[in-house]
Amino acid sequence: MLALLAMFFAGRTPWRELASLPVVRMLGIFIAFLILHALYATWVVPEISYSDQLSTASKLVRLGVFCCAVGWWLSVCPRAIPGLLGLMVLGLLVAVLYHMPWHALPEIWDGEMRPRFGIPENLSGQLAAVGGWLALCLLIGIWRDHPRGSRRNWLLAVGFAAYAGSFCVLLFSQSRGAWLAFLSATPLAILGYWLTRRPRGIRTLPWQPITLAIVISVLLVLGARDIFANRFAGADRMLPVAEEAAGAVKPADSQSGTDVPHRASSAPVDHASATAATPTPPARDTAVSSTIDTTIPGNKAIGIRVRLYELGVEKFRERPWLGWGLDSTAALIDSAKLDLAGERHVHLHNSYLDALVGMGLVGSLLLLTLFVLVIRELVLAWGGGIISTASFWALAGCVGIVLVANAFDSLLWRFEYARAPQELLFGCCIAYALIRRRERLPESSG
């Protein structure tokens, strides 16, 4: 807010430069859509007022506007970008040290306790994944560019400590979505860095820090094997039960119910679950979710998410073009009377499904266009030599982690402390876009 307020005293230059970016112009169209869409949502769900719909929509607006404000100030001082990203990682680790229940550390390693660190566990996992990747990028840069000596050794020690700390937080978060985001985005970013370094004259990618980071990760994973055992307990029962429910619907279509009891009796579920899945399920997707045993700790979160995903797809099909309104998701979940193991959920644990249900295809395509334009600006800045190959893949890896993690939870716009790191990451992309246009301006005028 202070950065945005300070822009009002910087004259017309910030607004004129930002207005030249396609992503900012698209953001203006998206904001206008959200204002009108909130009015439409009050007609779809009259129980929710226009102000409530607009308040939820404003969270997306703030994310976009603050990205622009942060991006402009970083474009004025681009040397602050590495320090600011490092400060973000340091802030996460300091918060972890402050909130860590040290007396319960054995229970945490055994997977019996899931610490919050002052924020929701899935969010701490996403931030830890971003922090681990940035720490690894820092290690690669120090190993490659810094001259040998005691100062280099100290910097490497700090980098390895930051990586190990971030990876521990990633493990302790017990967020399978964050694990998958880190496991998928990090190797792809390293591979992309390795494949693109030579055409741009970059020196050989040092494999020593990467190898040491892998060794640290393997040792920590082995030490925290009980966490994985608890989070994936009952995974061998998820697929057979889903196949059982799908098979229970098929005989009803073929007018032959003889196979249903046989399939139900062979599935590894209790008698009550098998009985509920066999006779006449109302639909295929309902049968699948009704047989998931949420009493198993490893399956509870997955079972709840499956039910929420089914509801989201059903509601999206009812209103595919404009959706129900961004503030209507909680009401839709409550009205569905789903069996969520006694828990109350206000979103669908998937940002993209939340967008489809809330804004329909029209709003979701506008949001997707914004993401594409932001990434396009980063690619153009790299192609124009504004950003180095190492910095490009560092930011690309962070953006990839955020986008993958939001496919398993709704962290894109709902929480202030989730938006702030994203405003820094996407703001960096906008900053490099502004710098690229400033360097092109003298050429065009000449």
PDB file of N, CA and C in Angstrom, residues 188-266:
ATOM      1  N   LEU A 188      12.807 -29.486 -13.651  1.00  0.00           N
ATOM      2  CA  LEU A 188      12.579 -28.897 -14.968  1.00  0.00           C
ATOM      3  C   LEU A 188      13.330 -27.578 -15.116  1.00  0.00           C
ATOM      4  N   ALA A 189      13.349 -26.769 -14.036  1.00  0.00           N
ATOM      5  CA  ALA A 189      14.084 -25.503 -14.099  1.00  0.00           C
ATOM      6  C   ALA A 189      15.587 -25.742 -14.222  1.00  0.00           C
ATOM      7  N   ILE A 190      16.112 -26.723 -13.487  1.00  0.00           N
ATOM      8  CA  ILE A 190      17.544 -27.044 -13.599  1.00  0.00           C
ATOM      9  C   ILE A 190      17.875 -27.536 -15.001  1.00  0.00           C
ATOM     10  N   LEU A 191      17.022 -28.395 -15.544  1.00  0.00           N
ATOM     11  CA  LEU A 191      17.239 -28.902 -16.898  1.00  0.00           C
ATOM     12  C   LEU A 191      17.179 -27.772 -17.921  1.00  0.00           C
ATOM     13  N   GLY A 192      16.200 -26.873 -17.758  1.00  0.00           N
ATOM     14  CA  GLY A 192      16.115 -25.738 -18.674  1.00  0.00           C
ATOM     15  C   GLY A 192      17.331 -24.835 -18.585  1.00  0.00           C
ATOM     16  N   TYR A 193      17.823 -24.615 -17.370  1.00  0.00           N
ATOM     17  CA  TYR A 193      19.028 -23.810 -17.184  1.00  0.00           C
ATOM     18  C   TYR A 193      20.225 -24.466 -17.870  1.00  0.00           C
ATOM     19  N   TRP A 194      20.325 -25.767 -17.731  1.00  0.00           N
ATOM     20  CA  TRP A 194      21.456 -26.492 -18.315  1.00  0.00           C
ATOM     21  C   TRP A 194      21.399 -26.470 -19.842  1.00  0.00           C
ATOM     22  N   LEU A 195      20.208 -26.567 -20.412  1.00  0.00           N
ATOM     23  CA  LEU A 195      20.068 -26.611 -21.864  1.00  0.00           C
ATOM     24  C   LEU A 195      20.233 -25.245 -22.518  1.00  0.00           C
ATOM     25  N   THR A 196      19.956 -24.176 -21.788  1.00  0.00           N
ATOM     26  CA  THR A 196      19.964 -22.837 -22.396  1.00  0.00           C
ATOM     27  C   THR A 196      21.187 -22.017 -22.034  1.00  0.00           C
ATOM     28  N   ARG A 197      22.095 -22.546 -21.227  1.00  0.00           N
ATOM     29  CA  ARG A 197      23.210 -21.718 -20.778  1.00  0.00           C
ATOM     30  C   ARG A 197      24.245 -21.506 -21.878  1.00  0.00           C
ATOM     31  N   ARG A 198      24.489 -22.505 -22.746  1.00  0.00           N
ATOM     32  CA  ARG A 198      25.580 -22.417 -23.711  1.00  0.00           C
ATOM     33  C   ARG A 198      25.341 -21.392 -24.819  1.00  0.00           C
ATOM     34  N   PRO A 199      24.154 -21.319 -25.405  1.00  0.00           N
ATOM     35  CA  PRO A 199      23.973 -20.327 -26.472  1.00  0.00           C
ATOM     36  C   PRO A 199      24.185 -18.889 -26.010  1.00  0.00           C
ATOM     37  N   ARG A 200      24.053 -18.650 -24.717  1.00  0.00           N
ATOM     38  CA  ARG A 200      24.199 -17.288 -24.208  1.00  0.00           C
ATOM     39  C   ARG A 200      25.564 -17.071 -23.558  1.00  0.00           C
ATOM     40  N   GLY A 201      26.478 -18.001 -23.759  1.00  0.00           N
ATOM     41  CA  GLY A 201      27.830 -17.825 -23.267  1.00  0.00           C
ATOM     42  C   GLY A 201      27.980 -18.004 -21.768  1.00  0.00           C
ATOM     43  N   ILE A 202      27.076 -18.672 -21.149  1.00  0.00           N
ATOM     44  CA  ILE A 202      27.164 -18.894 -19.715  1.00  0.00           C
ATOM     45  C   ILE A 202      28.152 -20.014 -19.434  1.00  0.00           C
ATOM     46  N   ARG A 203      28.896 -19.856 -18.373  1.00  0.00           N
ATOM     47  CA  ARG A 203      29.846 -20.901 -18.018  1.00  0.00           C
ATOM     48  C   ARG A 203      29.124 -22.174 -17.595  1.00  0.00           C
ATOM     49  N   THR A 204      29.904 -23.251 -17.544  1.00  0.00           N
ATOM     50  CA  THR A 204      29.347 -24.571 -17.261  1.00  0.00           C
ATOM     51  C   THR A 204      28.562 -24.558 -15.949  1.00  0.00           C
ATOM     52  N   LEU A 205      27.414 -25.183 -15.984  1.00  0.00           N
ATOM     53  CA  LEU A 205      26.580 -25.263 -14.786  1.00  0.00           C
ATOM     54  C   LEU A 205      27.273 -26.137 -13.738  1.00  0.00           C
ATOM     55  N   PRO A 206      27.533 -25.596 -12.543  1.00  0.00           N
ATOM     56  CA  PRO A 206      28.217 -26.401 -11.526  1.00  0.00           C
ATOM     57  C   PRO A 206      27.283 -27.452 -10.937  1.00  0.00           C
ATOM     58  N   TRP A 207      27.700 -28.697 -11.016  1.00  0.00           N
ATOM     59  CA  TRP A 207      26.869 -29.777 -10.495  1.00  0.00           C
ATOM     60  C   TRP A 207      27.167 -30.098  -9.038  1.00  0.00           C
ATOM     61  N   GLN A 208      28.270 -29.564  -8.489  1.00  0.00           N
ATOM     62  CA  GLN A 208      28.608 -29.871  -7.098  1.00  0.00           C
ATOM     63  C   GLN A 208      27.536 -29.416  -6.108  1.00  0.00           C
ATOM     64  N   PRO A 209      27.076 -28.146  -6.167  1.00  0.00           N
ATOM     65  CA  PRO A 209      26.033 -27.752  -5.211  1.00  0.00           C
ATOM     66  C   PRO A 209      24.715 -28.487  -5.427  1.00  0.00           C
ATOM     67  N   ILE A 210      24.415 -28.820  -6.689  1.00  0.00           N
ATOM     68  CA  ILE A 210      23.182 -29.563  -6.969  1.00  0.00           C
ATOM     69  C   ILE A 210      23.271 -30.963  -6.369  1.00  0.00           C
ATOM     70  N   THR A 211      24.438 -31.601  -6.533  1.00  0.00           N
ATOM     71  CA  THR A 211      24.626 -32.937  -5.971  1.00  0.00           C
ATOM     72  C   THR A 211      24.547 -32.916  -4.451  1.00  0.00           C
ATOM     73  N   LEU A 212      25.191 -31.921  -3.830  1.00  0.00           N
ATOM     74  CA  LEU A 212      25.135 -31.804  -2.370  1.00  0.00           C
ATOM     75  C   LEU A 212      23.708 -31.541  -1.896  1.00  0.00           C
ATOM     76  N   ALA A 213      22.958 -30.730  -2.640  1.00  0.00           N
ATOM     77  CA  ALA A 213      21.570 -30.472  -2.274  1.00  0.00           C
ATOM     78  C   ALA A 213      20.732 -31.750  -2.374  1.00  0.00           C
ATOM     79  N   ILE A 214      21.013 -32.562  -3.397  1.00  0.00           N
ATOM     80  CA  ILE A 214      20.292 -33.831  -3.528  1.00  0.00           C
ATOM     81  C   ILE A 214      20.619 -34.749  -2.356  1.00  0.00           C
ATOM     82  N   VAL A 215      21.894 -34.794  -1.965  1.00  0.00           N
ATOM     83  CA  VAL A 215      22.286 -35.633  -0.836  1.00  0.00           C
ATOM     84  C   VAL A 215      21.588 -35.165   0.447  1.00  0.00           C
ATOM     85  N   ILE A 216      21.565 -33.849   0.673  1.00  0.00           N
ATOM     86  CA  ILE A 216      20.873 -33.315   1.851  1.00  0.00           C
ATOM     87  C   ILE A 216      19.393 -33.682   1.814  1.00  0.00           C
ATOM     88  N   SER A 217      18.783 -33.561   0.644  1.00  0.00           N
ATOM     89  CA  SER A 217      17.354 -33.872   0.514  1.00  0.00           C
ATOM     90  C   SER A 217      17.076 -35.339   0.813  1.00  0.00           C
ATOM     91  N   VAL A 218      17.926 -36.225   0.275  1.00  0.00           N
ATOM     92  CA  VAL A 218      17.720 -37.663   0.498  1.00  0.00           C
ATOM     93  C   VAL A 218      17.867 -38.004   1.970  1.00  0.00           C
ATOM     94  N   LEU A 219      18.871 -37.436   2.628  1.00  0.00           N
ATOM     95  CA  LEU A 219      19.067 -37.707   4.049  1.00  0.00           C
ATOM     96  C   LEU A 219      17.888 -37.216   4.882  1.00  0.00           C
ATOM     97  N   LEU A 220      17.367 -36.024   4.551  1.00  0.00           N
ATOM     98  CA  LEU A 220      16.223 -35.493   5.295  1.00  0.00           C
ATOM     99  C   LEU A 220      14.958 -36.316   5.023  1.00  0.00           C
ATOM    100  N   VAL A 221      14.798 -36.764   3.789  1.00  0.00           N
ATOM    101  CA  VAL A 221      13.633 -37.600   3.465  1.00  0.00           C
ATOM    102  C   VAL A 221      13.695 -38.917   4.227  1.00  0.00           C
ATOM    103  N   LEU A 222      14.886 -39.520   4.299  1.00  0.00           N
ATOM    104  CA  LEU A 222      15.030 -40.765   5.058  1.00  0.00           C
ATOM    105  C   LEU A 222      14.753 -40.523   6.543  1.00  0.00           C
ATOM    106  N   GLY A 223      15.213 -39.390   7.052  1.00  0.00           N
ATOM    107  CA  GLY A 223      14.945 -39.093   8.452  1.00  0.00           C
ATOM    108  C   GLY A 223      13.477 -38.830   8.736  1.00  0.00           C
ATOM    109  N   ALA A 224      12.764 -38.313   7.734  1.00  0.00           N
ATOM    110  CA  ALA A 224      11.341 -38.007   7.905  1.00  0.00           C
ATOM    111  C   ALA A 224      10.462 -39.034   7.213  1.00  0.00           C
ATOM    112  N   ARG A 225      10.929 -40.267   7.095  1.00  0.00           N
ATOM    113  CA  ARG A 225      10.159 -41.289   6.382  1.00  0.00           C
ATOM    114  C   ARG A 225       8.810 -41.560   7.039  1.00  0.00           C
ATOM    115  N   ASP A 226       8.715 -41.352   8.376  1.00  0.00           N
ATOM    116  CA  ASP A 226       7.425 -41.574   9.038  1.00  0.00           C
ATOM    117  C   ASP A 226       6.378 -40.561   8.590  1.00  0.00           C
ATOM    118  N   ILE A 227       6.825 -39.351   8.250  1.00  0.00           N
ATOM    119  CA  ILE A 227       5.879 -38.349   7.739  1.00  0.00           C
ATOM    120  C   ILE A 227       5.259 -38.843   6.438  1.00  0.00           C
ATOM    121  N   PHE A 228       6.082 -39.358   5.540  1.00  0.00           N
ATOM    122  CA  PHE A 228       5.566 -39.878   4.269  1.00  0.00           C
ATOM    123  C   PHE A 228       4.695 -41.106   4.494  1.00  0.00           C
ATOM    124  N   ALA A 229       5.093 -41.933   5.457  1.00  0.00           N
ATOM    125  CA  ALA A 229       4.297 -43.130   5.733  1.00  0.00           C
ATOM    126  C   ALA A 229       2.890 -42.758   6.196  1.00  0.00           C
ATOM    127  N   ASN A 230       2.782 -41.727   7.037  1.00  0.00           N
ATOM    128  CA  ASN A 230       1.468 -41.312   7.523  1.00  0.00           C
ATOM    129  C   ASN A 230       0.655 -40.608   6.442  1.00  0.00           C
ATOM    130  N   ARG A 231       1.327 -39.775   5.634  1.00  0.00           N
ATOM    131  CA  ARG A 231       0.589 -39.020   4.623  1.00  0.00           C
ATOM    132  C   ARG A 231       0.103 -39.900   3.479  1.00  0.00           C
ATOM    133  N   PHE A 232       0.821 -40.998   3.225  1.00  0.00           N
ATOM    134  CA  PHE A 232       0.425 -41.883   2.127  1.00  0.00           C
ATOM    135  C   PHE A 232      -0.156 -43.197   2.640  1.00  0.00           C
ATOM    136  N   ALA A 233      -0.464 -43.249   3.936  1.00  0.00           N
ATOM    137  CA  ALA A 233      -1.082 -44.459   4.482  1.00  0.00           C
ATOM    138  C   ALA A 233      -2.446 -44.678   3.834  1.00  0.00           C
ATOM    139  N   GLY A 234      -2.706 -45.908   3.431  1.00  0.00           N
ATOM    140  CA  GLY A 234      -3.982 -46.235   2.805  1.00  0.00           C
ATOM    141  C   GLY A 234      -4.050 -45.907   1.333  1.00  0.00           C
ATOM    142  N   ALA A 235      -2.910 -45.473   0.750  1.00  0.00           N
ATOM    143  CA  ALA A 235      -2.930 -45.152  -0.682  1.00  0.00           C
ATOM    144  C   ALA A 235      -3.238 -46.380  -1.525  1.00  0.00           C
ATOM    145  N   ASP A 236      -2.862 -47.576  -1.028  1.00  0.00           N
ATOM    146  CA  ASP A 236      -3.131 -48.784  -1.788  1.00  0.00           C
ATOM    147  C   ASP A 236      -4.614 -49.113  -1.826  1.00  0.00           C
ATOM    148  N   ARG A 237      -5.402 -48.438  -0.954  1.00  0.00           N
ATOM    149  CA  ARG A 237      -6.844 -48.698  -0.931  1.00  0.00           C
ATOM    150  C   ARG A 237      -7.639 -47.689  -1.740  1.00  0.00           C
ATOM    151  N   MET A 238      -7.009 -46.572  -2.110  1.00  0.00           N
ATOM    152  CA  MET A 238      -7.760 -45.544  -2.817  1.00  0.00           C
ATOM    153  C   MET A 238      -8.180 -46.006  -4.205  1.00  0.00           C
ATOM    154  N   LEU A 239      -7.233 -46.533  -4.989  1.00  0.00           N
ATOM    155  CA  LEU A 239      -7.549 -46.931  -6.357  1.00  0.00           C
ATOM    156  C   LEU A 239      -8.506 -48.118  -6.421  1.00  0.00           C
ATOM    157  N   PRO A 240      -8.299 -49.181  -5.624  1.00  0.00           N
ATOM    158  CA  PRO A 240      -9.276 -50.279  -5.677  1.00  0.00           C
ATOM    159  C   PRO A 240     -10.684 -49.835  -5.306  1.00  0.00           C
ATOM    160  N   VAL A 241     -10.795 -48.959  -4.325  1.00  0.00           N
ATOM    161  CA  VAL A 241     -12.125 -48.501  -3.928  1.00  0.00           C
ATOM    162  C   VAL A 241     -12.770 -47.679  -5.030  1.00  0.00           C
ATOM    163  N   ALA A 242     -11.986 -46.825  -5.691  1.00  0.00           N
ATOM    164  CA  ALA A 242     -12.532 -46.033  -6.792  1.00  0.00           C
ATOM    165  C   ALA A 242     -12.959 -46.933  -7.951  1.00  0.00           C
ATOM    166  N   GLU A 243     -12.143 -47.941  -8.255  1.00  0.00           N
ATOM    167  CA  GLU A 243     -12.522 -48.873  -9.310  1.00  0.00           C
ATOM    168  C   GLU A 243     -13.764 -49.663  -8.938  1.00  0.00           C
ATOM    169  N   GLU A 244     -13.879 -49.980  -7.635  1.00  0.00           N
ATOM    170  CA  GLU A 244     -15.070 -50.692  -7.172  1.00  0.00           C
ATOM    171  C   GLU A 244     -16.324 -49.870  -7.395  1.00  0.00           C
ATOM    172  N   ALA A 245     -16.236 -48.570  -7.069  1.00  0.00           N
ATOM    173  CA  ALA A 245     -17.406 -47.710  -7.238  1.00  0.00           C
ATOM    174  C   ALA A 245     -17.748 -47.532  -8.709  1.00  0.00           C
ATOM    175  N   ALA A 246     -16.709 -47.399  -9.551  1.00  0.00           N
ATOM    176  CA  ALA A 246     -16.972 -47.265 -10.986  1.00  0.00           C
ATOM    177  C   ALA A 246     -17.601 -48.525 -11.546  1.00  0.00           C
ATOM    178  N   GLY A 247     -17.157 -49.706 -11.067  1.00  0.00           N
ATOM    179  CA  GLY A 247     -17.738 -50.960 -11.519  1.00  0.00           C
ATOM    180  C   GLY A 247     -19.147 -51.156 -11.026  1.00  0.00           C
ATOM    181  N   ALA A 248     -19.487 -50.481  -9.907  1.00  0.00           N
ATOM    182  CA  ALA A 248     -20.833 -50.615  -9.369  1.00  0.00           C
ATOM    183  C   ALA A 248     -21.857 -49.900 -10.220  1.00  0.00           C
ATOM    184  N   VAL A 249     -21.418 -48.912 -11.018  1.00  0.00           N
ATOM    185  CA  VAL A 249     -22.355 -48.186 -11.867  1.00  0.00           C
ATOM    186  C   VAL A 249     -22.575 -48.905 -13.183  1.00  0.00           C
ATOM    187  N   LYS A 250     -21.560 -49.578 -13.676  1.00  0.00           N
ATOM    188  CA  LYS A 250     -21.628 -50.195 -15.001  1.00  0.00           C
ATOM    189  C   LYS A 250     -22.727 -51.236 -15.135  1.00  0.00           C
ATOM    190  N   PRO A 251     -22.925 -52.156 -14.176  1.00  0.00           N
ATOM    191  CA  PRO A 251     -23.985 -53.134 -14.338  1.00  0.00           C
ATOM    192  C   PRO A 251     -25.362 -52.522 -14.445  1.00  0.00           C
ATOM    193  N   ALA A 252     -25.603 -51.378 -13.804  1.00  0.00           N
ATOM    194  CA  ALA A 252     -26.910 -50.746 -13.885  1.00  0.00           C
ATOM    195  C   ALA A 252     -27.208 -50.303 -15.310  1.00  0.00           C
ATOM    196  N   ASP A 253     -26.124 -49.899 -16.045  1.00  0.00           N
ATOM    197  CA  ASP A 253     -26.328 -49.483 -17.424  1.00  0.00           C
ATOM    198  C   ASP A 253     -26.570 -50.673 -18.333  1.00  0.00           C
ATOM    199  N   SER A 254     -25.964 -51.817 -18.002  1.00  0.00           N
ATOM    200  CA  SER A 254     -26.087 -52.996 -18.865  1.00  0.00           C
ATOM    201  C   SER A 254     -27.229 -53.914 -18.452  1.00  0.00           C
ATOM    202  N   GLN A 255     -28.051 -53.485 -17.470  1.00  0.00           N
ATOM    203  CA  GLN A 255     -29.207 -54.240 -17.002  1.00  0.00           C
ATOM    204  C   GLN A 255     -28.802 -55.617 -16.474  1.00  0.00           C
ATOM    205  N   SER A 256     -27.625 -55.694 -15.885  1.00  0.00           N
ATOM    206  CA  SER A 256     -27.165 -56.939 -15.294  1.00  0.00           C
ATOM    207  C   SER A 256     -26.506 -56.625 -13.981  1.00  0.00           C
ATOM    208  N   GLY A 257     -27.148 -57.004 -12.879  1.00  0.00           N
ATOM    209  CA  GLY A 257     -26.622 -56.661 -11.573  1.00  0.00           C
ATOM    210  C   GLY A 257     -25.889 -57.800 -10.910  1.00  0.00           C
ATOM    211  N   THR A 258     -25.556 -58.854 -11.642  1.00  0.00           N
ATOM    212  CA  THR A 258     -24.936 -60.010 -10.997  1.00  0.00           C
ATOM    213  C   THR A 258     -23.492 -59.748 -10.602  1.00  0.00           C
ATOM    214  N   ASP A 259     -22.800 -58.852 -11.329  1.00  0.00           N
ATOM    215  CA  ASP A 259     -21.394 -58.616 -11.032  1.00  0.00           C
ATOM    216  C   ASP A 259     -21.202 -57.674  -9.851  1.00  0.00           C
ATOM    217  N   VAL A 260     -22.239 -56.945  -9.477  1.00  0.00           N
ATOM    218  CA  VAL A 260     -22.064 -55.928  -8.446  1.00  0.00           C
ATOM    219  C   VAL A 260     -21.712 -56.522  -7.102  1.00  0.00           C
ATOM    220  N   PRO A 261     -22.444 -57.485  -6.565  1.00  0.00           N
ATOM    221  CA  PRO A 261     -22.067 -58.020  -5.267  1.00  0.00           C
ATOM    222  C   PRO A 261     -20.681 -58.657  -5.282  1.00  0.00           C
ATOM    223  N   HIS A 262     -20.325 -59.286  -6.390  1.00  0.00           N
ATOM    224  CA  HIS A 262     -19.011 -59.932  -6.459  1.00  0.00           C
ATOM    225  C   HIS A 262     -17.890 -58.889  -6.366  1.00  0.00           C
ATOM    226  N   ARG A 263     -18.027 -57.781  -7.098  1.00  0.00           N
ATOM    227  CA  ARG A 263     -17.006 -56.737  -7.059  1.00  0.00           C
ATOM    228  C   ARG A 263     -16.952 -56.105  -5.678  1.00  0.00           C
ATOM    229  N   ALA A 264     -18.105 -55.924  -5.080  1.00  0.00           N
ATOM    230  CA  ALA A 264     -18.119 -55.272  -3.767  1.00  0.00           C
ATOM    231  C   ALA A 264     -17.484 -56.152  -2.716  1.00  0.00           C
ATOM    232  N   SER A 265     -17.719 -57.475  -2.789  1.00  0.00           N
ATOM    233  CA  SER A 265     -17.168 -58.354  -1.768  1.00  0.00           C
ATOM    234  C   SER A 265     -15.673 -58.520  -1.900  1.00  0.00           C
ATOM    235  N   SER A 266     -15.121 -58.311  -3.099  1.00  0.00           N
ATOM    236  CA  SER A 266     -13.687 -58.470  -3.278  1.00  0.00           C
ATOM    237  C   SER A 266     -12.918 -57.212  -2.949  1.00  0.00           C
TER     238      SER A 266
END
